[in-house]
mmCIF file with all atom_site columns, C-alpha atoms in Angstrom:
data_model
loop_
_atom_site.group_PDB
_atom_site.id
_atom_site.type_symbol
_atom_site.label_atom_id
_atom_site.label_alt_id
_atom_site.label_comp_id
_atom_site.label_asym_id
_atom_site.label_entity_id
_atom_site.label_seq_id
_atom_site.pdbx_PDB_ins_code
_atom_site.Cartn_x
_atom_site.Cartn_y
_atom_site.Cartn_z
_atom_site.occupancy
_atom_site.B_iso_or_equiv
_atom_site.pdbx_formal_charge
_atom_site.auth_seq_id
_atom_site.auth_comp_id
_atom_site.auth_asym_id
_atom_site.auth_atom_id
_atom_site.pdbx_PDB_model_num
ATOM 1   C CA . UNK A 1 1   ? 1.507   -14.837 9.425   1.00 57.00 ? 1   UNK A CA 1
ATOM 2   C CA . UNK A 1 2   ? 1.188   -18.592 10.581  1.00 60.00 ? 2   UNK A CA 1
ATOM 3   C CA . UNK A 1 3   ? 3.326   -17.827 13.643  1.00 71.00 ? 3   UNK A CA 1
ATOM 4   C CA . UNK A 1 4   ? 0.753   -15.452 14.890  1.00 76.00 ? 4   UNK A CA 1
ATOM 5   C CA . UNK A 1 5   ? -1.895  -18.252 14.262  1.00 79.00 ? 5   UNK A CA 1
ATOM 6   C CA . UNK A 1 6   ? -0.302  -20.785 16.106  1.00 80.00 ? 6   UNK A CA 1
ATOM 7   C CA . UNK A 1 7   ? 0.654   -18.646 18.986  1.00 85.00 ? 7   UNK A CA 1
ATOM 8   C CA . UNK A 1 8   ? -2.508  -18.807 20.708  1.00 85.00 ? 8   UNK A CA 1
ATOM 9   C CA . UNK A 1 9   ? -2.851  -22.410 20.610  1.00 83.00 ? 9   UNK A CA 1
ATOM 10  C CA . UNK A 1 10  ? 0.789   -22.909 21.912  1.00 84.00 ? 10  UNK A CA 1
ATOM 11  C CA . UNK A 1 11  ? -0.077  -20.772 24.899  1.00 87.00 ? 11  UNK A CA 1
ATOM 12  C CA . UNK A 1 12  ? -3.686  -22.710 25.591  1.00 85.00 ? 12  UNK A CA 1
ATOM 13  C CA . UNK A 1 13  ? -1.650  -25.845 25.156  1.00 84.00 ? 13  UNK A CA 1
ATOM 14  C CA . UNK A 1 14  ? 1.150   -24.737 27.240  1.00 88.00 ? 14  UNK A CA 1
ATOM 15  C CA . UNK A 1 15  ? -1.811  -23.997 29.919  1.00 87.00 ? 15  UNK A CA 1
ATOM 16  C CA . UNK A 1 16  ? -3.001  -26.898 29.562  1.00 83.00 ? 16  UNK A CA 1
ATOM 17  C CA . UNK A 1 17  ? -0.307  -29.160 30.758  1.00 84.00 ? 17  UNK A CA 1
ATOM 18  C CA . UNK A 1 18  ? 1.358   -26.428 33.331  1.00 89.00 ? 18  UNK A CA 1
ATOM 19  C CA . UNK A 1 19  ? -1.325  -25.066 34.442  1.00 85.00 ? 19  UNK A CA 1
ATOM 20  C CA . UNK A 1 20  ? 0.791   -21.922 34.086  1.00 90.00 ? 20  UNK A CA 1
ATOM 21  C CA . UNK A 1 21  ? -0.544  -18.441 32.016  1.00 88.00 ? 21  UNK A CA 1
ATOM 22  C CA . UNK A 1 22  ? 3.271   -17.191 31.138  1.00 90.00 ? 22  UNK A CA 1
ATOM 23  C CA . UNK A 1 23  ? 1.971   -15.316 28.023  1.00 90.00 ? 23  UNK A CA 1
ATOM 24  C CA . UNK A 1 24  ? 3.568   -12.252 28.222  1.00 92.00 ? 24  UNK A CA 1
ATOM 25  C CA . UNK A 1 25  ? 7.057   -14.525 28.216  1.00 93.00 ? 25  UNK A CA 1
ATOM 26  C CA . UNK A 1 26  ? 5.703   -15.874 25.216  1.00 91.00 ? 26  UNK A CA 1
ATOM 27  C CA . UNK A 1 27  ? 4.972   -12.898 23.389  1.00 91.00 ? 27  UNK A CA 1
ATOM 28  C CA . UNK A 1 28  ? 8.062   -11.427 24.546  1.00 93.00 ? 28  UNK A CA 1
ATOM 29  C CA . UNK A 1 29  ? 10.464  -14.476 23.078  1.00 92.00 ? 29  UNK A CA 1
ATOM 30  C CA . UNK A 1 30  ? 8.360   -14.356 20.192  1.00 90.00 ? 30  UNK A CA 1
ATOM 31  C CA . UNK A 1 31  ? 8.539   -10.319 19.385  1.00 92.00 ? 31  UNK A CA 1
ATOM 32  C CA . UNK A 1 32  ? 12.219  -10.822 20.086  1.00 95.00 ? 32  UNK A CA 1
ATOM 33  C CA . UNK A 1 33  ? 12.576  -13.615 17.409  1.00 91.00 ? 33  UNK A CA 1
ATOM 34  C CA . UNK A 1 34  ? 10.473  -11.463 15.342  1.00 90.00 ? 34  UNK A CA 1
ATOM 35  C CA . UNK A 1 35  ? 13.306  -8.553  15.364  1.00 95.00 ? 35  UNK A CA 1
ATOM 36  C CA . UNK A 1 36  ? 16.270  -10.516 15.328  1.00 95.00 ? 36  UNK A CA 1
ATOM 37  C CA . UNK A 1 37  ? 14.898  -12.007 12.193  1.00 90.00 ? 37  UNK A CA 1
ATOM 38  C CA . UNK A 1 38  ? 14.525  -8.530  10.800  1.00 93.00 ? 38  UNK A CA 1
ATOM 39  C CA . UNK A 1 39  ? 17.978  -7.403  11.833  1.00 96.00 ? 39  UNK A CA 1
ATOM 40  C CA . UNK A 1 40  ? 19.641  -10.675 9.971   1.00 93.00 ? 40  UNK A CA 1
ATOM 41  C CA . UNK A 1 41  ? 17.519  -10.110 6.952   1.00 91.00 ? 41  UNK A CA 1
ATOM 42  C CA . UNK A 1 42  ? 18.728  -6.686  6.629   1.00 94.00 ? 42  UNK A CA 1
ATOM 43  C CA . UNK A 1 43  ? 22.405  -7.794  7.846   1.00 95.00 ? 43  UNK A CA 1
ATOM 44  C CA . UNK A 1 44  ? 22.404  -10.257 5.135   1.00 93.00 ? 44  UNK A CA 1
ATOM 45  C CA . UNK A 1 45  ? 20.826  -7.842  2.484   1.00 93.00 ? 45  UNK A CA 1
ATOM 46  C CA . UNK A 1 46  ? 23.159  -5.297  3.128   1.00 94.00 ? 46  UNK A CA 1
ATOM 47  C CA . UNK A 1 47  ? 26.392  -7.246  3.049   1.00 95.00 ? 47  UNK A CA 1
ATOM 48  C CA . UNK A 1 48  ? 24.989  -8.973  -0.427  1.00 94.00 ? 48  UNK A CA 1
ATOM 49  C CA . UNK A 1 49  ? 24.627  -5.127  -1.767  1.00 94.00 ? 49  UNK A CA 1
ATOM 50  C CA . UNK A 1 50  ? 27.996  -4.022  -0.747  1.00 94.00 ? 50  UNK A CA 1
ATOM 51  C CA . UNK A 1 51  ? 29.682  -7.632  -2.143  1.00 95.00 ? 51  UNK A CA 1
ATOM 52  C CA . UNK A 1 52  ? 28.107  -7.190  -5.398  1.00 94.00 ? 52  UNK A CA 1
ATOM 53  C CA . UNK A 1 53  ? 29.433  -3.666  -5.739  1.00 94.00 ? 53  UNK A CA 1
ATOM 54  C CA . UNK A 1 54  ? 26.667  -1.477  -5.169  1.00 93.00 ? 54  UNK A CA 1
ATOM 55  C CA . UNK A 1 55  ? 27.371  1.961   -5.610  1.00 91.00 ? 55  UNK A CA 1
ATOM 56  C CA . UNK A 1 56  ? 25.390  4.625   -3.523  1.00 90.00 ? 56  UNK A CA 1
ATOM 57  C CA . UNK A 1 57  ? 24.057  7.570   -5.445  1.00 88.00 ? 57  UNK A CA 1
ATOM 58  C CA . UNK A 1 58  ? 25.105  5.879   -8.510  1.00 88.00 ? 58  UNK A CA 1
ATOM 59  C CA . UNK A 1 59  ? 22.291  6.134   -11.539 1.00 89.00 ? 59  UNK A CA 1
ATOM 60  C CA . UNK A 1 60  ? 23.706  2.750   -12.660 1.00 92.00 ? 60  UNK A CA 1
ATOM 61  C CA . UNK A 1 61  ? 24.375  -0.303  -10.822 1.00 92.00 ? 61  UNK A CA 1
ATOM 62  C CA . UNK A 1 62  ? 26.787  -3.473  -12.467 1.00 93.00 ? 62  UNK A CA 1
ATOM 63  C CA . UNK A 1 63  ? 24.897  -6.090  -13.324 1.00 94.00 ? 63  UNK A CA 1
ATOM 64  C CA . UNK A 1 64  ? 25.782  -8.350  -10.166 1.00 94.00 ? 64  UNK A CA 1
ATOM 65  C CA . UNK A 1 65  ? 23.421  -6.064  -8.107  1.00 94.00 ? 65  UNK A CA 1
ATOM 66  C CA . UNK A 1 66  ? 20.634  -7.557  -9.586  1.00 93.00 ? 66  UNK A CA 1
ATOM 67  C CA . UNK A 1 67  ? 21.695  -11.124 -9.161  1.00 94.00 ? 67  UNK A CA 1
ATOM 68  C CA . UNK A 1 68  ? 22.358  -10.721 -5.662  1.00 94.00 ? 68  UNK A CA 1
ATOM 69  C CA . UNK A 1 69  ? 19.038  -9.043  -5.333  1.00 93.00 ? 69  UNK A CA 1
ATOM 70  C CA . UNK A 1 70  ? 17.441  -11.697 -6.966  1.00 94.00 ? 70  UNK A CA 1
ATOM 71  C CA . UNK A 1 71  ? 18.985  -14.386 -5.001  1.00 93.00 ? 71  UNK A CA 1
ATOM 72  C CA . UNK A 1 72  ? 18.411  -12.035 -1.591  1.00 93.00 ? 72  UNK A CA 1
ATOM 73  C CA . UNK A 1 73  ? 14.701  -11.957 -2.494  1.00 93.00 ? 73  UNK A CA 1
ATOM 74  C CA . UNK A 1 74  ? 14.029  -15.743 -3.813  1.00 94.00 ? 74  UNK A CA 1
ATOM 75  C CA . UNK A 1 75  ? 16.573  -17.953 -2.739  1.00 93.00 ? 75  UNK A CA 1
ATOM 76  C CA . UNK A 1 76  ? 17.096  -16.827 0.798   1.00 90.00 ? 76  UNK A CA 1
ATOM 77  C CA . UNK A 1 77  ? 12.880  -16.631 1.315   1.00 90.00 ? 77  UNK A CA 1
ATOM 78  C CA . UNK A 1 78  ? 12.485  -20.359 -0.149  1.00 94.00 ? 78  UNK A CA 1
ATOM 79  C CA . UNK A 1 79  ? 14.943  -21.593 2.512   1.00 92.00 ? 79  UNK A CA 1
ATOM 80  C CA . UNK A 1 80  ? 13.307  -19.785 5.587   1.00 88.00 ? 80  UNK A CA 1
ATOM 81  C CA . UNK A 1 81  ? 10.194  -21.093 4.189   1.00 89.00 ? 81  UNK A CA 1
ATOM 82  C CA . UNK A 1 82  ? 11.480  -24.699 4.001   1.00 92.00 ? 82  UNK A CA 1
ATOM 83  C CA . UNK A 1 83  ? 12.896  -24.978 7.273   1.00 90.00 ? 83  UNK A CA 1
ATOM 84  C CA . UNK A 1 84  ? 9.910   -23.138 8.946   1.00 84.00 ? 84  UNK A CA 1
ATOM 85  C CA . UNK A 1 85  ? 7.825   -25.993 7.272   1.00 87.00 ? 85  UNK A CA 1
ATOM 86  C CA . UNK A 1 86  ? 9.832   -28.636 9.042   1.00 89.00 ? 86  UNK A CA 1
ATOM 87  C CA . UNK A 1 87  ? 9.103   -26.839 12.678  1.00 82.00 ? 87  UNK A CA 1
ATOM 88  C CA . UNK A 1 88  ? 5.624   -26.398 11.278  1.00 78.00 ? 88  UNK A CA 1
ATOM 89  C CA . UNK A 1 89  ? 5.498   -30.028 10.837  1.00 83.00 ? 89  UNK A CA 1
ATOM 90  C CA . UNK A 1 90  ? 6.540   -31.293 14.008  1.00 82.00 ? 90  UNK A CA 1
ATOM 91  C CA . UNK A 1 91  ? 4.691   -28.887 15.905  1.00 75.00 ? 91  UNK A CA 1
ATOM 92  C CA . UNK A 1 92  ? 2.980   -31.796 18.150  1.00 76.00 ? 92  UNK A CA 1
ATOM 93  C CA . UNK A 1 93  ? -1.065  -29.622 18.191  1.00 76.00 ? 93  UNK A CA 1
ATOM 94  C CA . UNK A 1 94  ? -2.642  -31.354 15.997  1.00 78.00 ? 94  UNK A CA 1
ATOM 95  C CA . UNK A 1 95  ? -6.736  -30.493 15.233  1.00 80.00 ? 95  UNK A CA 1
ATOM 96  C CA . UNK A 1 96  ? -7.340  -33.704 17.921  1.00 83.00 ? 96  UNK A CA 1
ATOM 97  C CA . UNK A 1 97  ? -5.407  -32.321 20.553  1.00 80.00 ? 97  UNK A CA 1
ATOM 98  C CA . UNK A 1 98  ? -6.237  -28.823 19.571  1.00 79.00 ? 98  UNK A CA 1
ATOM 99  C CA . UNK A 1 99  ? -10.176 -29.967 20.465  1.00 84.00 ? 99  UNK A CA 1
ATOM 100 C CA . UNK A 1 100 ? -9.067  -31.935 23.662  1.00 82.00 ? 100 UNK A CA 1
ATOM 101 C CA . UNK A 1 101 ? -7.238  -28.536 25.218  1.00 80.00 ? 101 UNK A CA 1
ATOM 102 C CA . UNK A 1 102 ? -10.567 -26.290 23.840  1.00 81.00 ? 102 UNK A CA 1
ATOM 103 C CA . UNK A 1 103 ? -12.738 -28.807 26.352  1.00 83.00 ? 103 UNK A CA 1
ATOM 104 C CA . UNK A 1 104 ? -10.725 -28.794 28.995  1.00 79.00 ? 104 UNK A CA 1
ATOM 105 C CA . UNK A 1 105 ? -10.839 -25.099 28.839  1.00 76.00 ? 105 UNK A CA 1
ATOM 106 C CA . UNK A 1 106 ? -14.295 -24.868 28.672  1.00 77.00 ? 106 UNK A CA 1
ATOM 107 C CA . UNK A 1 107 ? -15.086 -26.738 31.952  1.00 78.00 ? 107 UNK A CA 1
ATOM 108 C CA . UNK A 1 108 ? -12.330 -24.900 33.827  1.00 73.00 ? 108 UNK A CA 1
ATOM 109 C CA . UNK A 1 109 ? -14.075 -21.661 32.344  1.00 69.00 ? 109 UNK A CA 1
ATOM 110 C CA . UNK A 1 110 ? -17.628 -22.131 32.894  1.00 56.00 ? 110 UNK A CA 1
ATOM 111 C CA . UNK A 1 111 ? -18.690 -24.280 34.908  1.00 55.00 ? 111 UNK A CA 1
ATOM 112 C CA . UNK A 1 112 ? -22.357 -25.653 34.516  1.00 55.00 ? 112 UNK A CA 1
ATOM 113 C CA . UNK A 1 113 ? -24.826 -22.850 34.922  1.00 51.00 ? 113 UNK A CA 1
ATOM 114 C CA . UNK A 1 114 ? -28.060 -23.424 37.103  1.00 52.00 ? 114 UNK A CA 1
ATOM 115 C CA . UNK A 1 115 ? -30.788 -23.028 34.541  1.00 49.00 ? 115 UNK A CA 1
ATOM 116 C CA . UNK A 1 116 ? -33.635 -20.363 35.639  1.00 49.00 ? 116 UNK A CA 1
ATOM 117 C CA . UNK A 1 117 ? -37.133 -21.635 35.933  1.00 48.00 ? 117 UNK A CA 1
ATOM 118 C CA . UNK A 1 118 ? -39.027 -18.337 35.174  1.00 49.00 ? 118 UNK A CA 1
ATOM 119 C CA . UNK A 1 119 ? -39.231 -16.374 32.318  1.00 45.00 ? 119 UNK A CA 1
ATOM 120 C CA . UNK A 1 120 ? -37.837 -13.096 31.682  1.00 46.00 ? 120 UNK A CA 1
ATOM 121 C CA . UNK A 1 121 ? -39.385 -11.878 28.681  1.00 48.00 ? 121 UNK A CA 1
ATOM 122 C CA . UNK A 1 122 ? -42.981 -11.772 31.297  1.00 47.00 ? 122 UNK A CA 1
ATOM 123 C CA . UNK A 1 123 ? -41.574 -10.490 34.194  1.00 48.00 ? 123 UNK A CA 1
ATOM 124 C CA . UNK A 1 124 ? -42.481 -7.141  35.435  1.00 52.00 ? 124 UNK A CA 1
ATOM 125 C CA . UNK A 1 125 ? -40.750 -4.523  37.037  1.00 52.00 ? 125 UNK A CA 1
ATOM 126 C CA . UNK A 1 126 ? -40.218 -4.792  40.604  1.00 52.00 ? 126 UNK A CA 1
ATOM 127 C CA . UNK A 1 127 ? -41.770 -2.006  42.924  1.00 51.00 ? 127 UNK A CA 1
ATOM 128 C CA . UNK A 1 128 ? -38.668 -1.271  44.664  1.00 52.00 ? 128 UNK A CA 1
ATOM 129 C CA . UNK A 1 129 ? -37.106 0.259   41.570  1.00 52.00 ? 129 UNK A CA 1
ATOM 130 C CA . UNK A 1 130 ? -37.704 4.192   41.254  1.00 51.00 ? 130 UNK A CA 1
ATOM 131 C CA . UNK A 1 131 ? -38.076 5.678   38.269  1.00 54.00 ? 131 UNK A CA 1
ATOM 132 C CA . UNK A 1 132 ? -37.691 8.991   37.849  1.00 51.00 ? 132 UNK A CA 1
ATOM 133 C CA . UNK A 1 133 ? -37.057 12.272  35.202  1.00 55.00 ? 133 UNK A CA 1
ATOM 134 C CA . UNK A 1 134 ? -35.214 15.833  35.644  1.00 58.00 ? 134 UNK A CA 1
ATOM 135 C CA . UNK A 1 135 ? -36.820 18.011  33.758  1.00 52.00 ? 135 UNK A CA 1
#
């Protein structure tokens, strides 16, 4: 889940010092990552089933299936998690520059507005403007 929260704000940062949109790359590399990841996982999962002897069809499994399931599903996670945290960690957006990149944006995006002097809520309809019903 955190990748897909810090996506966006690698791609405004990115912007921000190219001056180059390439989000679709980005998206792309990152989808990719995305289903290599799930390929390994089940790679690795597999190979840890047929190492411990898991039988297909059978009702009952040795007991080694379950410790390489529960090393598959705790000790394998806790490691991805661990070294994501270290990328996580140097990931140089930090809240400041986050702010800094969200400004700049804004006065590429809108520039200032001419304020109008007259009031809409008062103003009637012009008499150039036909109204008019089928009935």
């Amino acid at each position: 889940m955190l990748p897909w929260v810090m996506l966006p704000d690698v791609l405004d940062e990115f912007k921000f010092q190219t001056g180059k949109e390439l989000d679709t790359y980005f998206y792309g590399a990152y989808n990719t990552i995305m289903m290599l990841g799930t390929i390994i996982a089940a790679s690795v999962i597999t190979a840890s089933l047929e190492i411990s002897g898991y039988k297909t069809g059978a009702c009952s499994q040795p007991e080694s299936v379950g410790f390489a399931l529960r090393i598959v599903m705790s000790v394998f996670p806790m490691a991805n998690l661990l070294l994501s945290s270290i990328f996580v960690w140097k990931h140089p957006i930090t809240e400041a520059t986050r702010q800094q990149t969200k400004a700049a944006q804004q006065k590429t995006q809108c520039p200032s507005l001419p304020t109008m002097s007259r009031d809409v809520a008062t103003e009637t309809p012009s008499d150039d403007v036909v109204i008019s019903t089928i009935t």
